[in-house]
């Protein structure tokens, strides 16, 4: 009989039932009714001998009818898992695992040996044709609860396989979907305390499982496993006491515990000299900034520049959670140019001022508070009051300062950076990307404009005024005349509760305090549109297959080979029509990969693809492909140069960034015109492209004025977005009725761990 060929294409893990059944027999060899001899049975472990045999009737089955519709089964299972998590210490402390089995008795016995406390059958089917539905149910449940193995301990998103590689079932029905649950820290401590004499472990082991969160915090806090930052409390909205971290207390505690270099973003022994250099260059670019008023009499060698950042993270059940923070303008540089902050850094003839992108985000970003949407929806005044409190605390850091290293130091905020929706919320903007005309008929009405830095997008049909945001360049666009002090204020009030506490550049529009963010503008915006349109066009010309699907297969094969050769990685794995946002030739492609850093990988692959020798003739013969290649290379050069530059870019770096940025903008505009002439829906024009124009134009203006410019990536939020993601992940593991307090409590330990990790990396082992 011919053997069935094995196909090694399945991403699934093997079923745990394989470890229990050596020969995949129909009868469980460890069950009481087994006909197998004692010789063929695996010997039981000592732990398993203490566990009583379980009858089928003892199983905790919480099932509904197996013929119910799939959606009803799914939501029933989700509700059961949530109830189980709540019963076993709450959603922050309960660890659990989801799986499939054909033998729940043996599987339960195995988990009890591993200290899991409960085995719940979520769903059961008796028909072999329903196995596929069970496998999809398992994958859907793991996807719903997956959190990088913090609480949900499933390693594979797709779960375990119940089939052989020829798709036949490994085991006969019935099939069971189950969930096993246990406590995390307390149970680990109970097990470890039996072998380890550590007093702290013994105390943790005595914590009651029913209410472990508060006692654990007290124990860990008292044993110096977190930074001793006291909470501050103020009224916010109708809430009489809302928790936050006072920025002054935070930087003082960091300084006292040996992390003053992180507060500075500079080596301590070079700080005064470096800050003096910083403010000299800053003054050259912003001579009318309020910080230079003589009445303030500030010591610029003790004045630390900071940025503010804010964004919404994904909280419990994907509800938004606002996470405001601050970070030093200077830091350890980037992967392309690392800057040493340790005391071993030698004296330099010219002080190096690095951008703040390198290092653990928990050690370089400092949290103010968090605001759950559950609270914000009930009381809209909470957010504004928190911004007032934040502004007052930050103004105190400037006027009163804080003590560190035997001196009084001050902190000044020089800008607010973040995604456009959060900037709109903080500044109460009436001009943003939301205000762009969505269709041709809306152009008959007056348009407010789509940019807070200028009046681009403004249209007034009655007076014949139109300022297109789609026009790109450094000298020709009409919107350039409406920038700086000619910019009408983009808000109706006073620019939000935070702005009145900030010092501003009197030679610039007040709206310039809010900076466009390169990460969201390029990696999460223009870069998505550019690469998706480029791939859609390029794969048709280069591969010439009969359908989009076949062209996409060829493109993915080339992508896979390139990633194998370069060791580049993609979070999305490969390209699909959905990821490219391709719905046909009458709609513009829009990249939809969720991890925005994939944009950088796709840009590298795009230039490689168009430079391949076997495609050289096709690229040269096609004007659109030639322009795509040149435009992509220009952006790659601009980003690479920014990563290699300091905070204040040198003259040569500034010129490269300025020229490459201008080449990308003009190249994109050329591609739009070419595709429009050929009736191709490619290379969409959106407001984020206009914001990118502002960034490169600012470099151009500063170069014209002083011959150097501020690095656009110094205000980018790569690390800040990572910080938001980590903080939001913490917030998803706490009681939903006390999100702010519980998240701040856990943040203390998270920050302490990150700083310890950074300290170890900076240690000098050269003498060993």
PDB file of C-alpha atoms in Angstrom, residues 463-681:
ATOM      1  CA  UNK A 463     -14.529  84.154  -2.120  1.00  0.00           C
ATOM      2  CA  UNK A 464     -12.695  81.886  -4.553  1.00  0.00           C
ATOM      3  CA  UNK A 465     -10.040  80.916  -1.992  1.00  0.00           C
ATOM      4  CA  UNK A 466      -8.441  77.500  -2.179  1.00  0.00           C
ATOM      5  CA  UNK A 467      -5.197  76.375  -0.509  1.00  0.00           C
ATOM      6  CA  UNK A 468      -4.563  72.755  -1.595  1.00  0.00           C
ATOM      7  CA  UNK A 469      -2.756  70.576   0.922  1.00  0.00           C
ATOM      8  CA  UNK A 470      -1.878  68.211  -1.951  1.00  0.00           C
ATOM      9  CA  UNK A 471       0.763  70.586  -3.352  1.00  0.00           C
ATOM     10  CA  UNK A 472       4.275  69.516  -2.323  1.00  0.00           C
ATOM     11  CA  UNK A 473       7.606  71.314  -2.236  1.00  0.00           C
ATOM     12  CA  UNK A 474       9.765  73.871  -0.417  1.00  0.00           C
ATOM     13  CA  UNK A 475       8.971  77.037  -2.394  1.00  0.00           C
ATOM     14  CA  UNK A 476       5.916  76.719  -4.656  1.00  0.00           C
ATOM     15  CA  UNK A 477       2.917  75.522  -2.557  1.00  0.00           C
ATOM     16  CA  UNK A 478       0.434  78.252  -1.662  1.00  0.00           C
ATOM     17  CA  UNK A 479       0.159  77.031   1.936  1.00  0.00           C
ATOM     18  CA  UNK A 480       3.758  78.084   2.638  1.00  0.00           C
ATOM     19  CA  UNK A 481       2.519  81.686   2.812  1.00  0.00           C
ATOM     20  CA  UNK A 482       0.173  80.786   5.690  1.00  0.00           C
ATOM     21  CA  UNK A 483       2.796  79.309   8.018  1.00  0.00           C
ATOM     22  CA  UNK A 484       4.644  80.696  11.063  1.00  0.00           C
ATOM     23  CA  UNK A 485       3.121  83.955  12.345  1.00  0.00           C
ATOM     24  CA  UNK A 486       0.749  84.082   9.352  1.00  0.00           C
ATOM     25  CA  UNK A 487      -0.949  80.913  10.554  1.00  0.00           C
ATOM     26  CA  UNK A 488      -4.500  81.527  11.848  1.00  0.00           C
ATOM     27  CA  UNK A 489      -4.814  79.886  15.258  1.00  0.00           C
ATOM     28  CA  UNK A 490      -6.095  76.322  14.769  1.00  0.00           C
ATOM     29  CA  UNK A 491      -8.250  76.396  17.913  1.00  0.00           C
ATOM     30  CA  UNK A 492     -11.204  78.394  19.175  1.00  0.00           C
ATOM     31  CA  UNK A 493     -10.067  78.800  22.788  1.00  0.00           C
ATOM     32  CA  UNK A 494      -6.567  79.073  24.192  1.00  0.00           C
ATOM     33  CA  UNK A 495      -4.978  75.927  22.748  1.00  0.00           C
ATOM     34  CA  UNK A 496      -5.987  73.537  25.493  1.00  0.00           C
ATOM     35  CA  UNK A 497      -5.357  73.384  29.217  1.00  0.00           C
ATOM     36  CA  UNK A 498      -1.684  72.433  28.868  1.00  0.00           C
ATOM     37  CA  UNK A 499      -0.383  75.154  26.544  1.00  0.00           C
ATOM     38  CA  UNK A 500      -0.776  78.086  28.961  1.00  0.00           C
ATOM     39  CA  UNK A 501       1.861  76.579  31.269  1.00  0.00           C
ATOM     40  CA  UNK A 502       4.462  76.275  28.509  1.00  0.00           C
ATOM     41  CA  UNK A 503       7.109  78.735  27.279  1.00  0.00           C
ATOM     42  CA  UNK A 504       6.770  79.339  23.537  1.00  0.00           C
ATOM     43  CA  UNK A 505       8.765  80.718  20.619  1.00  0.00           C
ATOM     44  CA  UNK A 506       7.398  84.230  20.010  1.00  0.00           C
ATOM     45  CA  UNK A 507       8.830  84.153  16.488  1.00  0.00           C
ATOM     46  CA  UNK A 508       6.676  81.165  15.600  1.00  0.00           C
ATOM     47  CA  UNK A 509       2.993  80.267  15.639  1.00  0.00           C
ATOM     48  CA  UNK A 510       1.922  78.948  19.077  1.00  0.00           C
ATOM     49  CA  UNK A 511       0.659  75.846  17.285  1.00  0.00           C
ATOM     50  CA  UNK A 512       4.281  74.906  16.477  1.00  0.00           C
ATOM     51  CA  UNK A 513       4.636  73.718  20.090  1.00  0.00           C
ATOM     52  CA  UNK A 514       2.742  70.628  18.894  1.00  0.00           C
ATOM     53  CA  UNK A 515       5.093  68.708  16.619  1.00  0.00           C
ATOM     54  CA  UNK A 516       4.309  66.344  13.780  1.00  0.00           C
ATOM     55  CA  UNK A 517       5.626  62.866  14.571  1.00  0.00           C
ATOM     56  CA  UNK A 518       7.762  61.112  11.953  1.00  0.00           C
ATOM     57  CA  UNK A 519       6.791  57.638  13.166  1.00  0.00           C
ATOM     58  CA  UNK A 520       3.051  58.142  12.695  1.00  0.00           C
ATOM     59  CA  UNK A 521       3.423  60.326   9.607  1.00  0.00           C
ATOM     60  CA  UNK A 522       5.771  58.013   7.695  1.00  0.00           C
ATOM     61  CA  UNK A 523       5.808  54.496   9.162  1.00  0.00           C
ATOM     62  CA  UNK A 524       2.073  54.518   9.973  1.00  0.00           C
ATOM     63  CA  UNK A 525       0.963  56.799   7.146  1.00  0.00           C
ATOM     64  CA  UNK A 526       2.715  57.830   3.953  1.00  0.00           C
ATOM     65  CA  UNK A 527       4.997  54.787   4.001  1.00  0.00           C
ATOM     66  CA  UNK A 528       1.992  52.453   4.011  1.00  0.00           C
ATOM     67  CA  UNK A 529       0.471  54.171   0.974  1.00  0.00           C
ATOM     68  CA  UNK A 530       3.759  54.415  -0.910  1.00  0.00           C
ATOM     69  CA  UNK A 531       4.912  50.812  -0.469  1.00  0.00           C
ATOM     70  CA  UNK A 532       1.480  49.256  -1.081  1.00  0.00           C
ATOM     71  CA  UNK A 533       1.006  51.220  -4.327  1.00  0.00           C
ATOM     72  CA  UNK A 534       4.583  50.479  -5.387  1.00  0.00           C
ATOM     73  CA  UNK A 535       4.177  46.722  -4.831  1.00  0.00           C
ATOM     74  CA  UNK A 536       0.811  46.580  -6.632  1.00  0.00           C
ATOM     75  CA  UNK A 537       2.304  48.242  -9.716  1.00  0.00           C
ATOM     76  CA  UNK A 538       5.749  46.619  -9.608  1.00  0.00           C
ATOM     77  CA  UNK A 539       4.614  43.008  -9.283  1.00  0.00           C
ATOM     78  CA  UNK A 540       2.405  43.314 -12.365  1.00  0.00           C
ATOM     79  CA  UNK A 541       5.219  44.717 -14.517  1.00  0.00           C
ATOM     80  CA  UNK A 542       8.037  42.561 -13.133  1.00  0.00           C
ATOM     81  CA  UNK A 543       6.310  39.174 -12.867  1.00  0.00           C
ATOM     82  CA  UNK A 544       3.622  39.559 -15.551  1.00  0.00           C
ATOM     83  CA  UNK A 545       1.358  36.776 -14.326  1.00  0.00           C
ATOM     84  CA  UNK A 546      -2.270  36.445 -15.372  1.00  0.00           C
ATOM     85  CA  UNK A 547      -3.786  37.495 -12.033  1.00  0.00           C
ATOM     86  CA  UNK A 548      -3.083  39.541  -8.934  1.00  0.00           C
ATOM     87  CA  UNK A 549      -2.976  36.377  -6.814  1.00  0.00           C
ATOM     88  CA  UNK A 550      -0.274  34.789  -8.986  1.00  0.00           C
ATOM     89  CA  UNK A 551       1.769  37.994  -9.067  1.00  0.00           C
ATOM     90  CA  UNK A 552       1.460  38.171  -5.288  1.00  0.00           C
ATOM     91  CA  UNK A 553       2.733  34.596  -4.955  1.00  0.00           C
ATOM     92  CA  UNK A 554       5.828  35.531  -6.966  1.00  0.00           C
ATOM     93  CA  UNK A 555       6.324  38.664  -4.877  1.00  0.00           C
ATOM     94  CA  UNK A 556       6.069  36.702  -1.631  1.00  0.00           C
ATOM     95  CA  UNK A 557       8.546  34.130  -2.886  1.00  0.00           C
ATOM     96  CA  UNK A 558      11.039  36.908  -3.647  1.00  0.00           C
ATOM     97  CA  UNK A 559      10.311  38.471  -0.249  1.00  0.00           C
ATOM     98  CA  UNK A 560      10.899  35.163   1.546  1.00  0.00           C
ATOM     99  CA  UNK A 561      14.236  34.602  -0.210  1.00  0.00           C
ATOM    100  CA  UNK A 562      15.350  38.163   0.547  1.00  0.00           C
ATOM    101  CA  UNK A 563      14.448  37.879   4.237  1.00  0.00           C
ATOM    102  CA  UNK A 564      16.336  34.589   4.468  1.00  0.00           C
ATOM    103  CA  UNK A 565      19.433  36.175   2.914  1.00  0.00           C
ATOM    104  CA  UNK A 566      19.338  39.423   4.921  1.00  0.00           C
ATOM    105  CA  UNK A 567      17.851  38.008   8.166  1.00  0.00           C
ATOM    106  CA  UNK A 568      15.220  40.713   8.144  1.00  0.00           C
ATOM    107  CA  UNK A 569      11.938  39.894   9.868  1.00  0.00           C
ATOM    108  CA  UNK A 570       8.342  40.946   9.322  1.00  0.00           C
ATOM    109  CA  UNK A 571       5.666  40.919  11.985  1.00  0.00           C
ATOM    110  CA  UNK A 572       3.027  40.326   9.317  1.00  0.00           C
ATOM    111  CA  UNK A 573       5.020  37.443   7.801  1.00  0.00           C
ATOM    112  CA  UNK A 574       4.073  37.961   4.157  1.00  0.00           C
ATOM    113  CA  UNK A 575       1.942  40.128   1.899  1.00  0.00           C
ATOM    114  CA  UNK A 576      -1.711  39.559   1.072  1.00  0.00           C
ATOM    115  CA  UNK A 577      -4.279  41.545  -0.875  1.00  0.00           C
ATOM    116  CA  UNK A 578      -5.863  42.545   2.437  1.00  0.00           C
ATOM    117  CA  UNK A 579      -2.550  43.788   3.867  1.00  0.00           C
ATOM    118  CA  UNK A 580      -1.927  45.804   0.714  1.00  0.00           C
ATOM    119  CA  UNK A 581      -5.454  47.201   0.921  1.00  0.00           C
ATOM    120  CA  UNK A 582      -6.106  46.101  -2.644  1.00  0.00           C
ATOM    121  CA  UNK A 583      -9.804  45.862  -3.525  1.00  0.00           C
ATOM    122  CA  UNK A 584      -9.577  46.363  -7.274  1.00  0.00           C
ATOM    123  CA  UNK A 585      -8.338  48.851  -9.819  1.00  0.00           C
ATOM    124  CA  UNK A 586     -10.919  51.498  -8.860  1.00  0.00           C
ATOM    125  CA  UNK A 587      -9.696  51.962  -5.283  1.00  0.00           C
ATOM    126  CA  UNK A 588      -6.380  53.227  -3.937  1.00  0.00           C
ATOM    127  CA  UNK A 589      -4.254  50.652  -2.089  1.00  0.00           C
ATOM    128  CA  UNK A 590      -3.662  51.404   1.593  1.00  0.00           C
ATOM    129  CA  UNK A 591      -1.175  49.319   3.556  1.00  0.00           C
ATOM    130  CA  UNK A 592      -2.855  47.751   6.572  1.00  0.00           C
ATOM    131  CA  UNK A 593      -0.100  45.894   8.435  1.00  0.00           C
ATOM    132  CA  UNK A 594      -0.506  46.477  12.159  1.00  0.00           C
ATOM    133  CA  UNK A 595       3.181  46.712  13.124  1.00  0.00           C
ATOM    134  CA  UNK A 596       4.297  49.974  11.574  1.00  0.00           C
ATOM    135  CA  UNK A 597       8.003  49.114  11.703  1.00  0.00           C
ATOM    136  CA  UNK A 598       7.253  46.610   8.920  1.00  0.00           C
ATOM    137  CA  UNK A 599       7.160  49.682   6.669  1.00  0.00           C
ATOM    138  CA  UNK A 600      10.933  50.074   7.064  1.00  0.00           C
ATOM    139  CA  UNK A 601      11.491  46.437   6.062  1.00  0.00           C
ATOM    140  CA  UNK A 602       9.223  46.761   3.027  1.00  0.00           C
ATOM    141  CA  UNK A 603      11.107  49.880   1.904  1.00  0.00           C
ATOM    142  CA  UNK A 604      14.403  47.970   1.989  1.00  0.00           C
ATOM    143  CA  UNK A 605      12.876  45.082   0.073  1.00  0.00           C
ATOM    144  CA  UNK A 606      11.335  47.420  -2.512  1.00  0.00           C
ATOM    145  CA  UNK A 607      14.687  48.989  -3.398  1.00  0.00           C
ATOM    146  CA  UNK A 608      16.302  45.529  -3.521  1.00  0.00           C
ATOM    147  CA  UNK A 609      13.569  44.219  -5.828  1.00  0.00           C
ATOM    148  CA  UNK A 610      13.879  47.102  -8.295  1.00  0.00           C
ATOM    149  CA  UNK A 611      17.687  46.815  -8.285  1.00  0.00           C
ATOM    150  CA  UNK A 612      17.742  43.119  -9.195  1.00  0.00           C
ATOM    151  CA  UNK A 613      19.761  42.517 -12.354  1.00  0.00           C
ATOM    152  CA  UNK A 614      17.139  40.257 -13.910  1.00  0.00           C
ATOM    153  CA  UNK A 615      14.610  43.090 -13.638  1.00  0.00           C
ATOM    154  CA  UNK A 616      16.977  45.830 -14.837  1.00  0.00           C
ATOM    155  CA  UNK A 617      15.615  46.046 -18.384  1.00  0.00           C
ATOM    156  CA  UNK A 618      11.984  46.130 -17.240  1.00  0.00           C
ATOM    157  CA  UNK A 619      12.674  48.858 -14.689  1.00  0.00           C
ATOM    158  CA  UNK A 620      14.574  51.034 -17.176  1.00  0.00           C
ATOM    159  CA  UNK A 621      11.824  50.650 -19.772  1.00  0.00           C
ATOM    160  CA  UNK A 622       9.069  51.718 -17.375  1.00  0.00           C
ATOM    161  CA  UNK A 623       9.042  55.360 -16.259  1.00  0.00           C
ATOM    162  CA  UNK A 624       6.852  54.681 -13.223  1.00  0.00           C
ATOM    163  CA  UNK A 625       9.128  51.904 -11.925  1.00  0.00           C
ATOM    164  CA  UNK A 626      12.170  54.120 -12.468  1.00  0.00           C
ATOM    165  CA  UNK A 627      10.559  56.909 -10.453  1.00  0.00           C
ATOM    166  CA  UNK A 628       9.443  54.509  -7.700  1.00  0.00           C
ATOM    167  CA  UNK A 629      13.016  53.263  -7.341  1.00  0.00           C
ATOM    168  CA  UNK A 630      14.515  56.762  -7.140  1.00  0.00           C
ATOM    169  CA  UNK A 631      11.842  57.988  -4.729  1.00  0.00           C
ATOM    170  CA  UNK A 632      12.220  54.997  -2.396  1.00  0.00           C
ATOM    171  CA  UNK A 633      16.006  55.342  -2.334  1.00  0.00           C
ATOM    172  CA  UNK A 634      15.701  59.033  -1.462  1.00  0.00           C
ATOM    173  CA  UNK A 635      13.556  58.293   1.597  1.00  0.00           C
ATOM    174  CA  UNK A 636      15.850  55.475   2.715  1.00  0.00           C
ATOM    175  CA  UNK A 637      18.826  57.839   2.519  1.00  0.00           C
ATOM    176  CA  UNK A 638      16.987  60.529   4.506  1.00  0.00           C
ATOM    177  CA  UNK A 639      16.042  58.129   7.317  1.00  0.00           C
ATOM    178  CA  UNK A 640      19.475  56.482   7.420  1.00  0.00           C
ATOM    179  CA  UNK A 641      21.148  59.888   7.679  1.00  0.00           C
ATOM    180  CA  UNK A 642      18.844  60.987  10.503  1.00  0.00           C
ATOM    181  CA  UNK A 643      19.681  57.822  12.435  1.00  0.00           C
ATOM    182  CA  UNK A 644      23.394  58.523  12.008  1.00  0.00           C
ATOM    183  CA  UNK A 645      23.118  62.180  13.055  1.00  0.00           C
ATOM    184  CA  UNK A 646      23.073  63.941  16.423  1.00  0.00           C
ATOM    185  CA  UNK A 647      20.220  66.011  17.848  1.00  0.00           C
ATOM    186  CA  UNK A 648      21.546  69.082  16.009  1.00  0.00           C
ATOM    187  CA  UNK A 649      22.567  67.662  12.647  1.00  0.00           C
ATOM    188  CA  UNK A 650      25.850  68.756  11.124  1.00  0.00           C
ATOM    189  CA  UNK A 651      25.861  70.824   7.950  1.00  0.00           C
ATOM    190  CA  UNK A 652      26.560  67.780   5.766  1.00  0.00           C
ATOM    191  CA  UNK A 653      23.870  65.653   7.435  1.00  0.00           C
ATOM    192  CA  UNK A 654      21.374  68.502   7.201  1.00  0.00           C
ATOM    193  CA  UNK A 655      21.974  68.940   3.481  1.00  0.00           C
ATOM    194  CA  UNK A 656      21.586  65.214   2.790  1.00  0.00           C
ATOM    195  CA  UNK A 657      18.310  65.013   4.740  1.00  0.00           C
ATOM    196  CA  UNK A 658      17.001  68.192   3.130  1.00  0.00           C
ATOM    197  CA  UNK A 659      17.861  67.120  -0.434  1.00  0.00           C
ATOM    198  CA  UNK A 660      16.696  63.519  -0.005  1.00  0.00           C
ATOM    199  CA  UNK A 661      13.457  64.633   1.637  1.00  0.00           C
ATOM    200  CA  UNK A 662      12.779  67.085  -1.173  1.00  0.00           C
ATOM    201  CA  UNK A 663      13.545  64.372  -3.732  1.00  0.00           C
ATOM    202  CA  UNK A 664      11.001  62.056  -2.118  1.00  0.00           C
ATOM    203  CA  UNK A 665       8.295  64.742  -2.046  1.00  0.00           C
ATOM    204  CA  UNK A 666       8.790  65.709  -5.684  1.00  0.00           C
ATOM    205  CA  UNK A 667       9.064  62.042  -6.649  1.00  0.00           C
ATOM    206  CA  UNK A 668       5.774  61.223  -4.941  1.00  0.00           C
ATOM    207  CA  UNK A 669       4.105  64.153  -6.702  1.00  0.00           C
ATOM    208  CA  UNK A 670       5.515  62.921 -10.024  1.00  0.00           C
ATOM    209  CA  UNK A 671       4.176  59.413  -9.400  1.00  0.00           C
ATOM    210  CA  UNK A 672       0.744  60.846  -8.622  1.00  0.00           C
ATOM    211  CA  UNK A 673       0.757  62.730 -11.943  1.00  0.00           C
ATOM    212  CA  UNK A 674       2.010  59.733 -13.948  1.00  0.00           C
ATOM    213  CA  UNK A 675      -0.606  57.393 -12.509  1.00  0.00           C
ATOM    214  CA  UNK A 676      -3.359  59.975 -12.962  1.00  0.00           C
ATOM    215  CA  UNK A 677      -2.497  60.332 -16.648  1.00  0.00           C
ATOM    216  CA  UNK A 678      -2.723  56.549 -17.039  1.00  0.00           C
ATOM    217  CA  UNK A 679      -5.969  56.350 -14.995  1.00  0.00           C
ATOM    218  CA  UNK A 680      -4.311  54.258 -12.278  1.00  0.00           C
ATOM    219  CA  UNK A 681      -5.590  54.489  -8.711  1.00  0.00           C
TER     220      UNK A 681
END
